[in-house]
Each structure stands twice: as structure tokens, then as C-alpha cells.
CSV table of C-alpha atoms in Angstrom, one decimal:
chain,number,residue,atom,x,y,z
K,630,UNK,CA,0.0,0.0,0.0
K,631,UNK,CA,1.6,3.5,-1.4
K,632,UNK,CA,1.4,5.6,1.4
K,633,UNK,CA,-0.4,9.1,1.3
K,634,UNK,CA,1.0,12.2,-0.9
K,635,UNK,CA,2.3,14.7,1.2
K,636,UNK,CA,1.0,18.1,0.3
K,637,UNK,CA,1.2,21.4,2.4
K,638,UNK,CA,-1.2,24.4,1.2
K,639,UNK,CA,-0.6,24.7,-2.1
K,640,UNK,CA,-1.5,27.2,-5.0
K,641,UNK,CA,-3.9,24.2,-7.0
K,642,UNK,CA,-4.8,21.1,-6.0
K,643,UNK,CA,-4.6,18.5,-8.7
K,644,UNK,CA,-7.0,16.2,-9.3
K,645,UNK,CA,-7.9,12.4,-11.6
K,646,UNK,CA,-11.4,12.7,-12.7
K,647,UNK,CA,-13.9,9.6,-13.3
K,648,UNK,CA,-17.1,9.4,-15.6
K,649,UNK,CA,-16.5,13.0,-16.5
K,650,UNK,CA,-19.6,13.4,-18.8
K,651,UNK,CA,-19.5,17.1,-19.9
K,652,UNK,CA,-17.2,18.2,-17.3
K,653,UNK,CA,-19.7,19.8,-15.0
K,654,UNK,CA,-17.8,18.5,-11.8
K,655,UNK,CA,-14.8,19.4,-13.1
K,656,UNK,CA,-16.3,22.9,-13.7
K,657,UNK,CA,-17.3,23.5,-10.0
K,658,UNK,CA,-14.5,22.6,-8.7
K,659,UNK,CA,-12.0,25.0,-11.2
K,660,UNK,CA,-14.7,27.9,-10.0
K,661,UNK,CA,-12.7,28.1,-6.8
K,662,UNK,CA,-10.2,28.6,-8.1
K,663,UNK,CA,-8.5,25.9,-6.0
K,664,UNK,CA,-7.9,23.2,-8.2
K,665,UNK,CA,-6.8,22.0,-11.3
K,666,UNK,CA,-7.9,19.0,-13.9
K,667,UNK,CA,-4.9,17.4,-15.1
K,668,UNK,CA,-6.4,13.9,-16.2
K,669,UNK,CA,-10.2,13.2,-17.0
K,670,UNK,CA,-11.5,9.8,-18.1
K,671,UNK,CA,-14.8,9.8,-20.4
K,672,UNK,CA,-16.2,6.7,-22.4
K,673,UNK,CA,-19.1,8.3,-24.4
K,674,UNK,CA,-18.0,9.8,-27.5
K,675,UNK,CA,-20.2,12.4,-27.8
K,676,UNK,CA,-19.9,13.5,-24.1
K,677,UNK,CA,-16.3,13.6,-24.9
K,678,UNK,CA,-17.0,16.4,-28.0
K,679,UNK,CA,-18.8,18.3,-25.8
K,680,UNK,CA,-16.2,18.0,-23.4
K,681,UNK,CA,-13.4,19.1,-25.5
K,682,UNK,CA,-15.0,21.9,-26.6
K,683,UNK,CA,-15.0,24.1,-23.4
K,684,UNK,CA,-11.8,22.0,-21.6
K,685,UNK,CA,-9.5,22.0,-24.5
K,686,UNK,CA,-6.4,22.2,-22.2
K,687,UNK,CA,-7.7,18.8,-20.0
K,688,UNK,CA,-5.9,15.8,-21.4
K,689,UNK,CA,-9.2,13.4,-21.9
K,690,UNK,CA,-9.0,9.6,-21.5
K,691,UNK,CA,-11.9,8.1,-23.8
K,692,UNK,CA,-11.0,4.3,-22.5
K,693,UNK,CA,-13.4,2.0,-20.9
K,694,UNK,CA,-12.8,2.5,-17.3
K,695,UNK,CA,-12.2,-1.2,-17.1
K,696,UNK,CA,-9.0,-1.0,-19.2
K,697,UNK,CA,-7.4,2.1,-17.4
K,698,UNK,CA,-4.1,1.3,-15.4
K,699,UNK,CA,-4.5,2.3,-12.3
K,700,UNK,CA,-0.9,3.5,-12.0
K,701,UNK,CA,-0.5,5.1,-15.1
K,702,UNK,CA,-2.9,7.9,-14.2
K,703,UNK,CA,-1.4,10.6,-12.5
K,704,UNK,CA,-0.7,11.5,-9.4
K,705,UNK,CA,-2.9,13.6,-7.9
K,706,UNK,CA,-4.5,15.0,-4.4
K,707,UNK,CA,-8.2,14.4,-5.0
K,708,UNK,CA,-10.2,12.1,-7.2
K,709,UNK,CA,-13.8,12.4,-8.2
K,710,UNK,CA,-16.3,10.9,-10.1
K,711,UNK,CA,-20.3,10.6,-10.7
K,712,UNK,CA,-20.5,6.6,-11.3
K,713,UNK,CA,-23.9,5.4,-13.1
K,714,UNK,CA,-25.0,3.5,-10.4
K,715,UNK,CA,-25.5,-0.4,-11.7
K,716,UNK,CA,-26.5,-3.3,-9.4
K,717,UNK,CA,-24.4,-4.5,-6.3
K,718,UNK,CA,-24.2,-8.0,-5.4
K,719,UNK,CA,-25.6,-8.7,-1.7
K,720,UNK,CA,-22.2,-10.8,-0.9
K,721,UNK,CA,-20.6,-7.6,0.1
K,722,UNK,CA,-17.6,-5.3,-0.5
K,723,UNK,CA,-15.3,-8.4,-1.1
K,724,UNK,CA,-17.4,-10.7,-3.8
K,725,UNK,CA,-18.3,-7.3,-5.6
K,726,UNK,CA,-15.0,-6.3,-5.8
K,727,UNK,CA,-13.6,-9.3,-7.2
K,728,UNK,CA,-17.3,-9.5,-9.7
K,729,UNK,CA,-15.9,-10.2,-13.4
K,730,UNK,CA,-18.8,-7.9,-14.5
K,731,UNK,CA,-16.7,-4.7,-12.7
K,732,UNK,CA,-19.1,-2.6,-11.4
K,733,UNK,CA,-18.1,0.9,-12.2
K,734,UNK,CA,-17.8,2.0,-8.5
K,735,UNK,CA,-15.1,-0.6,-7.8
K,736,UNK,CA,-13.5,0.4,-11.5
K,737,UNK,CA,-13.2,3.9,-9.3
K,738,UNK,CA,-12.2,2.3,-5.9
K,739,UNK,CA,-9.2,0.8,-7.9
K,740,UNK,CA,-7.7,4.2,-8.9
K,741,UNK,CA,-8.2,5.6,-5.1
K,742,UNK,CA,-6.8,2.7,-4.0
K,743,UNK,CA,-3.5,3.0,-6.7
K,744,UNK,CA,-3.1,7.1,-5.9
K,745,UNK,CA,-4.4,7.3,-2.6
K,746,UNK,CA,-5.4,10.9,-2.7
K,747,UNK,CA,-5.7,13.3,0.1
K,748,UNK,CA,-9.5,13.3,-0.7
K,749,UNK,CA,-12.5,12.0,-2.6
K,750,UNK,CA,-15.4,13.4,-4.4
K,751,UNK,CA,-18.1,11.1,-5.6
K,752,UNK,CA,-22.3,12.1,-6.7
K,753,UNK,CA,-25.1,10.0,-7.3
K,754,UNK,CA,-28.8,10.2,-7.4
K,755,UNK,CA,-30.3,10.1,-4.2
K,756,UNK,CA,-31.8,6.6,-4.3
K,757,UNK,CA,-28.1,5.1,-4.4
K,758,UNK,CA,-28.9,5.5,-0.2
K,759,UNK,CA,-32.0,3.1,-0.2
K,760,UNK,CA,-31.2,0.9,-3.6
K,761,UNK,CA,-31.5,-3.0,-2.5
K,762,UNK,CA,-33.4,-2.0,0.6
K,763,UNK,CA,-29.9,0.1,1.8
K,764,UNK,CA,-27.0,-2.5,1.0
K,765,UNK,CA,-26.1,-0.7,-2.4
K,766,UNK,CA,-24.5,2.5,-0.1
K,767,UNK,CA,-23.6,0.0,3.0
K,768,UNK,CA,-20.9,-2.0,0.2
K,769,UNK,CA,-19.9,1.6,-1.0
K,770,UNK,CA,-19.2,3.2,2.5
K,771,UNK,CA,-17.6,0.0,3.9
K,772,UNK,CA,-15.1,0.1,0.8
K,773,UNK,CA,-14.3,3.5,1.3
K,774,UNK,CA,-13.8,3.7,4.8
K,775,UNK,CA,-11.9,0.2,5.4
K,776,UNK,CA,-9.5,1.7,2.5
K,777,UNK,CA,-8.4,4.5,5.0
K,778,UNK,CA,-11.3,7.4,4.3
K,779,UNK,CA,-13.2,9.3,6.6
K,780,UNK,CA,-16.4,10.0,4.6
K,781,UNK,CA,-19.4,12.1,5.6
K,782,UNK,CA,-22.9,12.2,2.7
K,783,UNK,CA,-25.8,14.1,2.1
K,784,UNK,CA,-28.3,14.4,0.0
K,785,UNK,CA,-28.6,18.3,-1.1
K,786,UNK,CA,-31.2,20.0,-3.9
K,787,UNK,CA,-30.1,21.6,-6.4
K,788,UNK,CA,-33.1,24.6,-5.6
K,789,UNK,CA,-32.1,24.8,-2.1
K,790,UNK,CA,-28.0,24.8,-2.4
K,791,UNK,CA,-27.4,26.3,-5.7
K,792,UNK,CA,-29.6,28.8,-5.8
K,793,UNK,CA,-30.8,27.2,-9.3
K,794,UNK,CA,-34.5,26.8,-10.2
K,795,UNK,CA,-34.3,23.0,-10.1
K,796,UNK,CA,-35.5,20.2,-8.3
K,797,UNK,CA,-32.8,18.1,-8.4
K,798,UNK,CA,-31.7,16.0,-5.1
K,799,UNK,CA,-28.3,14.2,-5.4
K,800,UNK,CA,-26.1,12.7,-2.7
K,801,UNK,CA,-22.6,13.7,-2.2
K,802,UNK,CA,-19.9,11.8,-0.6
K,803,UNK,CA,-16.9,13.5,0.4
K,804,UNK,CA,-13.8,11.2,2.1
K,805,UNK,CA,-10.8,12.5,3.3
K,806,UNK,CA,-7.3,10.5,4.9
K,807,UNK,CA,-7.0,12.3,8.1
K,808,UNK,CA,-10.0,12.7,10.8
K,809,UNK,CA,-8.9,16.0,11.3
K,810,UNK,CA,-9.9,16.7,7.7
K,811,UNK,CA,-13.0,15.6,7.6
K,812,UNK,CA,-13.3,17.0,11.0
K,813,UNK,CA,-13.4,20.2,9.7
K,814,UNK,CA,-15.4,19.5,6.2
K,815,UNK,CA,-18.8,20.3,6.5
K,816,UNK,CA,-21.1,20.7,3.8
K,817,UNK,CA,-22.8,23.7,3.2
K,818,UNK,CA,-25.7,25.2,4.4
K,819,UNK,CA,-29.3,26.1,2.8
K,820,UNK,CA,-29.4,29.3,0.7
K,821,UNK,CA,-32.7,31.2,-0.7
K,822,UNK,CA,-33.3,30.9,-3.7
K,823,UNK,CA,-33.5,34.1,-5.7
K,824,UNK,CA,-33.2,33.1,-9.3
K,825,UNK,CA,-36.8,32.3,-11.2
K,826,UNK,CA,-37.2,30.5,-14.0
K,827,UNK,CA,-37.1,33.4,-15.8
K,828,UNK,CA,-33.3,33.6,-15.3
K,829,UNK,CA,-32.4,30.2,-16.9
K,830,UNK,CA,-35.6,30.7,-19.4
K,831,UNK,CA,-36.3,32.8,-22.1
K,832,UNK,CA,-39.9,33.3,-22.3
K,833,UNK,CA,-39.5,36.2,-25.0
K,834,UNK,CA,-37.8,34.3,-28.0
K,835,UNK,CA,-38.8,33.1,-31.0
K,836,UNK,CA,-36.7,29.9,-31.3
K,837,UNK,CA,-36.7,27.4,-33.9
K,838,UNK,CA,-40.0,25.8,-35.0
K,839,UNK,CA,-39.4,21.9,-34.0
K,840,UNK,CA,-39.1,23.2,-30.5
K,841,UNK,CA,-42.5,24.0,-30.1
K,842,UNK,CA,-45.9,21.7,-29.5
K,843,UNK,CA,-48.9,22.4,-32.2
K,844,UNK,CA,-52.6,21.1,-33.0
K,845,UNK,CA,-51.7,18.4,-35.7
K,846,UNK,CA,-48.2,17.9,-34.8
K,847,UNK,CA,-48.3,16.2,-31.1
K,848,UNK,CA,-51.9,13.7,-30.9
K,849,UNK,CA,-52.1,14.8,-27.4
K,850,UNK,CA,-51.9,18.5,-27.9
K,851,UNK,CA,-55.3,19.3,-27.0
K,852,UNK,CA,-54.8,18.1,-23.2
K,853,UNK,CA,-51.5,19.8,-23.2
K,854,UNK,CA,-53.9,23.3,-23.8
K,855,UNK,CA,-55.8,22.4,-21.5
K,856,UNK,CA,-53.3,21.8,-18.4
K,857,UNK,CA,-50.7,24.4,-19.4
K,858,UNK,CA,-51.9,27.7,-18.7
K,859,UNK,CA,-49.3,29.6,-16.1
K,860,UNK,CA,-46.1,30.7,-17.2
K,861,UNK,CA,-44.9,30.3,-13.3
K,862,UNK,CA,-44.3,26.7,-13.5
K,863,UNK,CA,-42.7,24.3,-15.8
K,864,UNK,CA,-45.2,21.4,-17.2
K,865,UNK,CA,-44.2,17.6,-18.1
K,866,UNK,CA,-46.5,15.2,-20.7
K,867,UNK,CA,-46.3,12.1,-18.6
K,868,UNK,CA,-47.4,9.5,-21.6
K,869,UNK,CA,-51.3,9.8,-20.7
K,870,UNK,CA,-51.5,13.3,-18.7
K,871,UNK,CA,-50.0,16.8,-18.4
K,872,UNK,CA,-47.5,17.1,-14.9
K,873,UNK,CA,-47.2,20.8,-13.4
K,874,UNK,CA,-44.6,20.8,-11.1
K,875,UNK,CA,-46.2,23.0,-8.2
K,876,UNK,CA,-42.8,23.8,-6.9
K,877,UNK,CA,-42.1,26.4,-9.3
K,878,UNK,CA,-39.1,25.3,-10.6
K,879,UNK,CA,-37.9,23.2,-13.7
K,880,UNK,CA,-38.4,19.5,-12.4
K,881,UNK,CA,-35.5,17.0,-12.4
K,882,UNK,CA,-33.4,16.9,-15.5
K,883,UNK,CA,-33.4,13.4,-17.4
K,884,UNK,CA,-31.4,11.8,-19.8
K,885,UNK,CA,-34.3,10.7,-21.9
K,886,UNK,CA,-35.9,14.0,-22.0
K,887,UNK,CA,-36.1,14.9,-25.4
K,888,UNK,CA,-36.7,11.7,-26.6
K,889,UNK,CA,-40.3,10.8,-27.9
K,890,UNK,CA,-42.4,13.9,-26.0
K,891,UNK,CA,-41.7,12.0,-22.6
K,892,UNK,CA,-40.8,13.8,-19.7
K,893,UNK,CA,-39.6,16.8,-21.9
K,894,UNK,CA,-39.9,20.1,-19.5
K,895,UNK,CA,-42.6,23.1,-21.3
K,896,UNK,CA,-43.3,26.1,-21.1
K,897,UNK,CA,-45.8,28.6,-21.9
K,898,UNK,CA,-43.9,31.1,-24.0
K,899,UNK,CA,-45.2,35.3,-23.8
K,900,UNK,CA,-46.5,34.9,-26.9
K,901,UNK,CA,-48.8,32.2,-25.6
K,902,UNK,CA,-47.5,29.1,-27.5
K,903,UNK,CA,-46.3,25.7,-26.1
K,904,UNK,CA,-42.3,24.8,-26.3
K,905,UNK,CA,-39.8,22.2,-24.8
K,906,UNK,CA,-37.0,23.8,-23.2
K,907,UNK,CA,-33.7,24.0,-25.7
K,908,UNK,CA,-30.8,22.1,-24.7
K,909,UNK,CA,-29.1,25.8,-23.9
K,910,UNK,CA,-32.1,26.1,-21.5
K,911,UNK,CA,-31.3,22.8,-19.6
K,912,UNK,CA,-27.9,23.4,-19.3
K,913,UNK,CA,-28.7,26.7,-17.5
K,914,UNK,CA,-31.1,24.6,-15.1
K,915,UNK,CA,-28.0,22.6,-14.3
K,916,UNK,CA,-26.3,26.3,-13.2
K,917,UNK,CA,-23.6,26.2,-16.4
K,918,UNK,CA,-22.2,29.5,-17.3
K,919,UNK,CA,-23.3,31.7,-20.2
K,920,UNK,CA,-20.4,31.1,-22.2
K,921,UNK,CA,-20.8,26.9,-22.0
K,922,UNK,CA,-20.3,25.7,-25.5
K,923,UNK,CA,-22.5,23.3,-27.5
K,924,UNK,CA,-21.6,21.3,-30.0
K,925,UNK,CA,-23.7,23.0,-33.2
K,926,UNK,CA,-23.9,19.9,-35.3
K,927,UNK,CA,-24.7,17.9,-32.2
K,928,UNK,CA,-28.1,15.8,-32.4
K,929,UNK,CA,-30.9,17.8,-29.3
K,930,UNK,CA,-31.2,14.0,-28.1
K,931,UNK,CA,-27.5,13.6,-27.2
K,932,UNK,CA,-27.6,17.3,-26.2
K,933,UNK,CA,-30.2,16.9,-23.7
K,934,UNK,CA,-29.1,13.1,-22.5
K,935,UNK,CA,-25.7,15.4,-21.7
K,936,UNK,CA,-27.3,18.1,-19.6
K,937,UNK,CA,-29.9,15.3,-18.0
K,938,UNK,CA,-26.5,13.4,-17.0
K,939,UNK,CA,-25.2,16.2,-15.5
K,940,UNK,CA,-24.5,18.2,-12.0
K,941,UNK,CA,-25.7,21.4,-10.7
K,942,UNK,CA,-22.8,23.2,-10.8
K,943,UNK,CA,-22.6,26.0,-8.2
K,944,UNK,CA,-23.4,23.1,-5.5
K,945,UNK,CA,-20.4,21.5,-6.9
K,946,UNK,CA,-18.5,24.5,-6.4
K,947,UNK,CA,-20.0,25.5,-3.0
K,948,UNK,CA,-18.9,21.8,-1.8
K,949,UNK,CA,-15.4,22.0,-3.5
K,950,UNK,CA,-14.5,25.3,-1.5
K,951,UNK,CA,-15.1,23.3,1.8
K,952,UNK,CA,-12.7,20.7,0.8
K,953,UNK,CA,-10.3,22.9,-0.8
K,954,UNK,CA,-10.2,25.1,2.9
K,955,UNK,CA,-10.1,22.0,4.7
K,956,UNK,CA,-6.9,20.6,2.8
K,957,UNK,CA,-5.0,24.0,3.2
K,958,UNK,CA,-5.7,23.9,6.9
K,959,UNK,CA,-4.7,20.2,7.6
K,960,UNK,CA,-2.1,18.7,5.0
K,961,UNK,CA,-1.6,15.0,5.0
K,962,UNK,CA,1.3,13.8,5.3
K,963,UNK,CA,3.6,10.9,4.0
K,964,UNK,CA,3.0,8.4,7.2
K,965,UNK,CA,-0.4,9.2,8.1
K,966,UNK,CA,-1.3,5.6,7.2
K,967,UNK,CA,0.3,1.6,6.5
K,968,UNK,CA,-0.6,-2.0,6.2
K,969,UNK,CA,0.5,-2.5,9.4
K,970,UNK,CA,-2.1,-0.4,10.9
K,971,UNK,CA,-5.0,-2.7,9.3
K,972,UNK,CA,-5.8,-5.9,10.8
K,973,UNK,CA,-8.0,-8.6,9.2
K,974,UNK,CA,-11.3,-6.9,10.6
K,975,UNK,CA,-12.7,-3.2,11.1
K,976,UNK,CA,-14.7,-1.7,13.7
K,977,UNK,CA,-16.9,1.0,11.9
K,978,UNK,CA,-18.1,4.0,13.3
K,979,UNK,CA,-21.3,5.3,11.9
K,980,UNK,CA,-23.6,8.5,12.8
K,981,UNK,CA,-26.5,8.9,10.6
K,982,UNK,CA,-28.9,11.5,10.7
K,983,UNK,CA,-32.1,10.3,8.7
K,984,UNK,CA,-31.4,8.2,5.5
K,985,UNK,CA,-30.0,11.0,3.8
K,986,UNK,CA,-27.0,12.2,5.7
K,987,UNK,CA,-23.6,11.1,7.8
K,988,UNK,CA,-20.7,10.2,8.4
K,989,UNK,CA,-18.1,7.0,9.2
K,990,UNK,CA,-14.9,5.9,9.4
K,991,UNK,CA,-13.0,3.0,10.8
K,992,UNK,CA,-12.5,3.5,14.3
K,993,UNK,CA,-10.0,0.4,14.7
K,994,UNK,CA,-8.3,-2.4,12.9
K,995,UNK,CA,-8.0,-6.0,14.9
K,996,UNK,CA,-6.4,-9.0,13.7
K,997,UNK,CA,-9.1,-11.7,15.1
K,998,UNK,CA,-13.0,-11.4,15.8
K,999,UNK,CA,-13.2,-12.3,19.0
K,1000,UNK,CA,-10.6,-9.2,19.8
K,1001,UNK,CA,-13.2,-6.8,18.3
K,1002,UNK,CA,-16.3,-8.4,19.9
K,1003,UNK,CA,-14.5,-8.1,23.4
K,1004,UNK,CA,-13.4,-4.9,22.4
K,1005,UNK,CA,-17.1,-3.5,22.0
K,1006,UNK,CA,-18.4,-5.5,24.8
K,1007,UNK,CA,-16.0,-3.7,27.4
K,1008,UNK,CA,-16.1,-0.5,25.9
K,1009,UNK,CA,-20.2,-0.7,26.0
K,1010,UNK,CA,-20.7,0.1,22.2
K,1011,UNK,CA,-24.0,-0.4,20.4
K,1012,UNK,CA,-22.8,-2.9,17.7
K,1013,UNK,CA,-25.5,-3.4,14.9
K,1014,UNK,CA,-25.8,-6.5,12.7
K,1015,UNK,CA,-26.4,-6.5,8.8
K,1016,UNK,CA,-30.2,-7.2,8.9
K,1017,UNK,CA,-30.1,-4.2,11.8
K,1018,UNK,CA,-28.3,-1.7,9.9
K,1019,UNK,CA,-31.0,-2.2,6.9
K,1020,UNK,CA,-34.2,-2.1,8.6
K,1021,UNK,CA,-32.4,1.2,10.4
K,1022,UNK,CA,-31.3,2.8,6.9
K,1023,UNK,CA,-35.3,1.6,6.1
K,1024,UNK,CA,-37.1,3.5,8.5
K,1025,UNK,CA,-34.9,6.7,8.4
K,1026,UNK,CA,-34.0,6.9,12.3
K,1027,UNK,CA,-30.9,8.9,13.2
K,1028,UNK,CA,-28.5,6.9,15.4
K,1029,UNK,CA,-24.4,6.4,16.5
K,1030,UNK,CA,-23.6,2.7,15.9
K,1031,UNK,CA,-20.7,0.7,15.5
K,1032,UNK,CA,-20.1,-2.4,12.5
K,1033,UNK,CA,-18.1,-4.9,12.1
K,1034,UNK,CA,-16.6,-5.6,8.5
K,1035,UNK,CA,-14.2,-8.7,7.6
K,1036,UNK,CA,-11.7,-6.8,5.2
């Protein structure tokens, strides 16, 4: 095991980035100002035009995840990554690590595991937490933390931390190798929200004609009259009937938006005519800058897949600035961990608040079971089983527990 870079405060932290889709991630992060993108891996081709166009100066890997050497990546102090989140196997961290089919989130563990970086930045959609009743994010934090990370999550809305007119809930795990660094991570708070959909939206153009829904064009255009009548709301055709999202704000992006007049967000336009939103339109929902670039000959379909597999980007960035601050204020250094501080079983600390947020870390290393069991037994800790854990993450209780996990 390579032990941990050292790194005092430095001018730009460098980071490997995984799954890299558009570069939105990547984006937040270079906002502060704090970091910089030396490698970037990205298997969709078109993803990767789009990619290229507003990061020419990012070398961009388009390999299969599953053919990337570990070690030839670069070093690096922080990798991040938004894995599409595929099945796990209920066997655990061990059987789906060693799982021929790779799933893509131990692709990733492989390159933190070969570069060891000072910390970790990974997203997902929110029901990675409660996916196979709770044992999909179990097998991710036990990975994590029994490979030397202290990790804290949370689930955080686009509409309520990036003051962007979307309803978009993702979790965020951030790990760190010192305590002391996660210690003084802390995600950010709730800010109002102040921009309207008229910020992202342009209600006033004229845009071209296949954008907009018409009597004779769409079958269902007469309920679609009907439903969308307010120009404070953003509407959805849901196959059979018309969805207004009552929030007020554009509902959450898809991939497949776009894509046969399912789950396409409208509008009701000034001049009183029914439109999807244009792919600018849902890039600015995702928080991208003005001067994002879109590929012109690009097809809307892959345009709008792009922006629906996307971040919001000014939570990324408010996120990033934590961890950047909390790296300049506690460096890691070359000892802080070896194999000889890891025993063949880890006792796991775990404080959740709700289903949706907390932290964990491995609290101690023992070389037998029995050792750990007497362990918690004479230090009076509240040890939870598998099937307790689950029926815990099920119900959404708040507790401080300890696990137990064979490594």
C-alpha cells in the first residue's frame, strides 16, 4: 500500500477525474479557483465532443474504465467521479469487488486505492442510499472507509444549495485521509433561492419551430392546452396526462428527456404558445455559465441526455471550497497511514442523521474477531448487525452505531 501524498497548502490542488460526462464536476471545482484538472477519463464519444470543446487544455482519456491502469494515471490529491450507479451483489464489499462484470464503482475504488489521494469526491442520485433496501451504499461506504477514508454524505437540492430553479436532489460523498480533515469538512448550508425561471428561461424568444408543440403535430396536444396555462411553472407530458410541477421550478433533468415527448420540461412562452425547453435552456437549469459551448452539429437527443446526466454546478463549487479550505488547513502527510495499521477486521463508526446524511470511518483495525467483539463489549458500544443496519437505513431513524466488516 503507497502511502499518502504529502502536500502542504498549495497554490492548485490536482485532481484524476472519473465518468467525466461534460465536465460539470470538473467545472465546480476550477470555479474556486483551487484546483486544477490534469487527467479526465470519459467513455461516451459524444460526451467527450462536448467535453473538448470548453476544456481543450484537459488531457481526456476516452478508454473503458475497465481498461485504465491504475498507475498510469497521474498523481494527484483528490479524485472524483459521478458513477452510473448499476447493481451491487448482496455478498458484500469483497465478492463485488472481485465481480468479473466490474461494477463501475469498484473500477473507481481501484484508482483511489492506486493514488491514494488526500480526498475523494463522488455524486449519485439520491436513491443510491435506499437501492437494495440500503446495501447498495452499505458496500460503497464500507469500501471507502476500510480503505483509509473518513467519509461524511448528504443528500442536497439543487433549488435549495445552488440557488438554481431546479429540483434536483443528489447525494454527495466527500472522504478525506486524516480525521482532522473531515473534522473540519462540513457541507454547506441552505441558501434562498432568488433566481426564477425566468433567469435560466427565455420566455421572449422566438426559437426554432421543431421546438414548439402544435394542434396536428403532437396527438395529445389538445390536453396539453388544456393543463398548461401559467407561465410560473414548468409542465411535463407524462405518456397519458399533463404534470405541473407546483414547486415552481424546472423538475429533475433526465437523460431521456427529449426523446419521444416523454418527460420533456414546457413552457408557456409570452406569446402564448407551447415549447420544450432547448438544450441551452437545460444546461442553464443545471447552473452552467453563459459562455458553455454546444456542440452545433450535435443531435438535441444527445444534447439533452448530456445536460440530464449532469451536476448542478454551483453546489459542486460551494462543496469543492469546503474541501479545498479544509486541505489548506490540515495537509496530510507521507505516514499518516500503512498495512500494518490494518488488521484482518474493522470496527466502523457510523452517525446517521435520517437516511439522507452522515458520516463514518474506521474506528480500529483487529487481527481476530473475537478481539473486536470483546473490544465493544468492554467499551459498552452499540454494535449493529447487517439485517439491523437495513431495517435502520429503512425507517430513516438517526442513530451512532458501531459495524463490524471482515476486510
Amino acid at each position: 500500500m503507497k502511502n499518502s501524498v504529502s502536500s502542504a497548502p498549495k497554490d492548485k490542488y490536482q485532481v484524476d477525474a472519473f465518468f467525466a460526462g461534460v465536465g460539470g464536476i470538473e467545472l465546480g471545482f476550477e470555479q474556486t479557483g483551487k484546483f486544477r484538472i490534469i487527467y479526465a477519463n470519459e467513455f461516451d464519444k459524444n460526451a467527450r465532443i462536448t467535453y473538448k470543446l470548453n476544456h481543450p487544455d484537459i488531457p481526456l482519456d476516452g478508454s473503458d474504465i475497465h481498461t485504465v491502469d491504475p498507475y498510469g494515471i497521474p498523481e494527484c490529491d483528490v479524485i472524483m467521479g459521478g458513477f452510473p450507479c448499476q447493481a451491487f451483489s448482496i455478498a458484500g464489499y469483497r465478492k463485488g469487488f472481485e465481480d468479473e462484470r466490474g461494477d463501475l464503482f469498484f473500477e473507481l475504488l481501484k484508482m483511489i486505492k492506486a493514488k491514494e489521494p488526500q480526498a475523494i469526491f463522488i455524486e449519485n442520485v439520491k436513491n443510491m442510499v435506499t437501492h437494495d433496501h440500503g446495501n447498495t451504499f452499505k458496500i460503497i461506504r464500507e469500501a471507502l472507509v476500510v480503505n483509509g477514508y473518513y467519509i461524511k454524505w448528504k443528500v442536497l437540492n439543487g433549488k435549495d444549495y445552488g440557488n438554481i430553479p431546479q429540483n434536483r436532489e443528489r447525494i454527495y460523498i466527500v472522504g478525506f485521509k486524516t480525521k482532522k480533515q473531515l473534522d473540519d469538512f462540513s457541507f454547506p448550508e441552505e441558501k434562498e433561492l432568488t433566481k426564477t425561471l425566468r433567469d435560466i428561461i427565455d420566455f421572449t424568444a422566438v426559437v426554432d419551430d421543431k421546438y414548439y408543440y402544435k394542434e396536428g403535430r403532437q396527438n395529445f396536444y389538445d390536453k396539453l392546452e388544456k393543463a398548461i396555462t401559467s407561465q410560473e411553472t414548468v409542465y411535463q407530458w407524462r405518456r397519458q396526462y399533463v404534470r405541473e410541477n407546483k414547486s415552481g421550478v424546472v423538475p429533475t433533468l433526465t437523460a431521456n428527456m427529449g426523446t419521444g415527448g416523454h418527460n420533456v420540461p414546457l413552457i408557456l412562452t409570452d406569446d402564448r404558445r407551447i415549447r420544450k425547453l432547448t438544450p441551452k435552456e437545460t444546461f442553464n437549469a443545471q447552473g452552467y455559465p453563459e459562455n458553455f459551448k454546444l456542440p452545433q452539429d450535435m443531435a438535441n437527443g444527445q444534447l439533452y441526455k448530456q445536460a440530464g446526466n449532469s451536476v448542478v454546478v454551483p453546489v459542486i463549487k460551494r462543496i469543492a471550497k469546503r474541501i479545498a479550505k479544509s486541505l489548506d488547513e490540515n495537509p496530510a502527510f507521507e505516514d499518516s497511514y500503512h498495512d500494518s495499521d490494518r488488521g484482518s477486521y474493522a470496527l466502523i463508526y457510523v452517525n446517521v442523521n435520517g437516511r439522507y446524511d452522515g458520516y463514518s470511518y474506521v474506528d480500529a483495525y483487529f487481527n481476530d474477531e473475537k478481539d473486536v467483539e470483546e473490544y465493544v463489549k468492554d467499551q459498552r458500544l452499540k454494535l449493529l448487525s447487517d439485517e439491523e443496519y437495513l431495517k435502520l437505513v429503512q425507517k430513516g431513524k438517526s442513530d451512532t452505531f458501531y459495524m463490524i466488516e471482515e476486510i
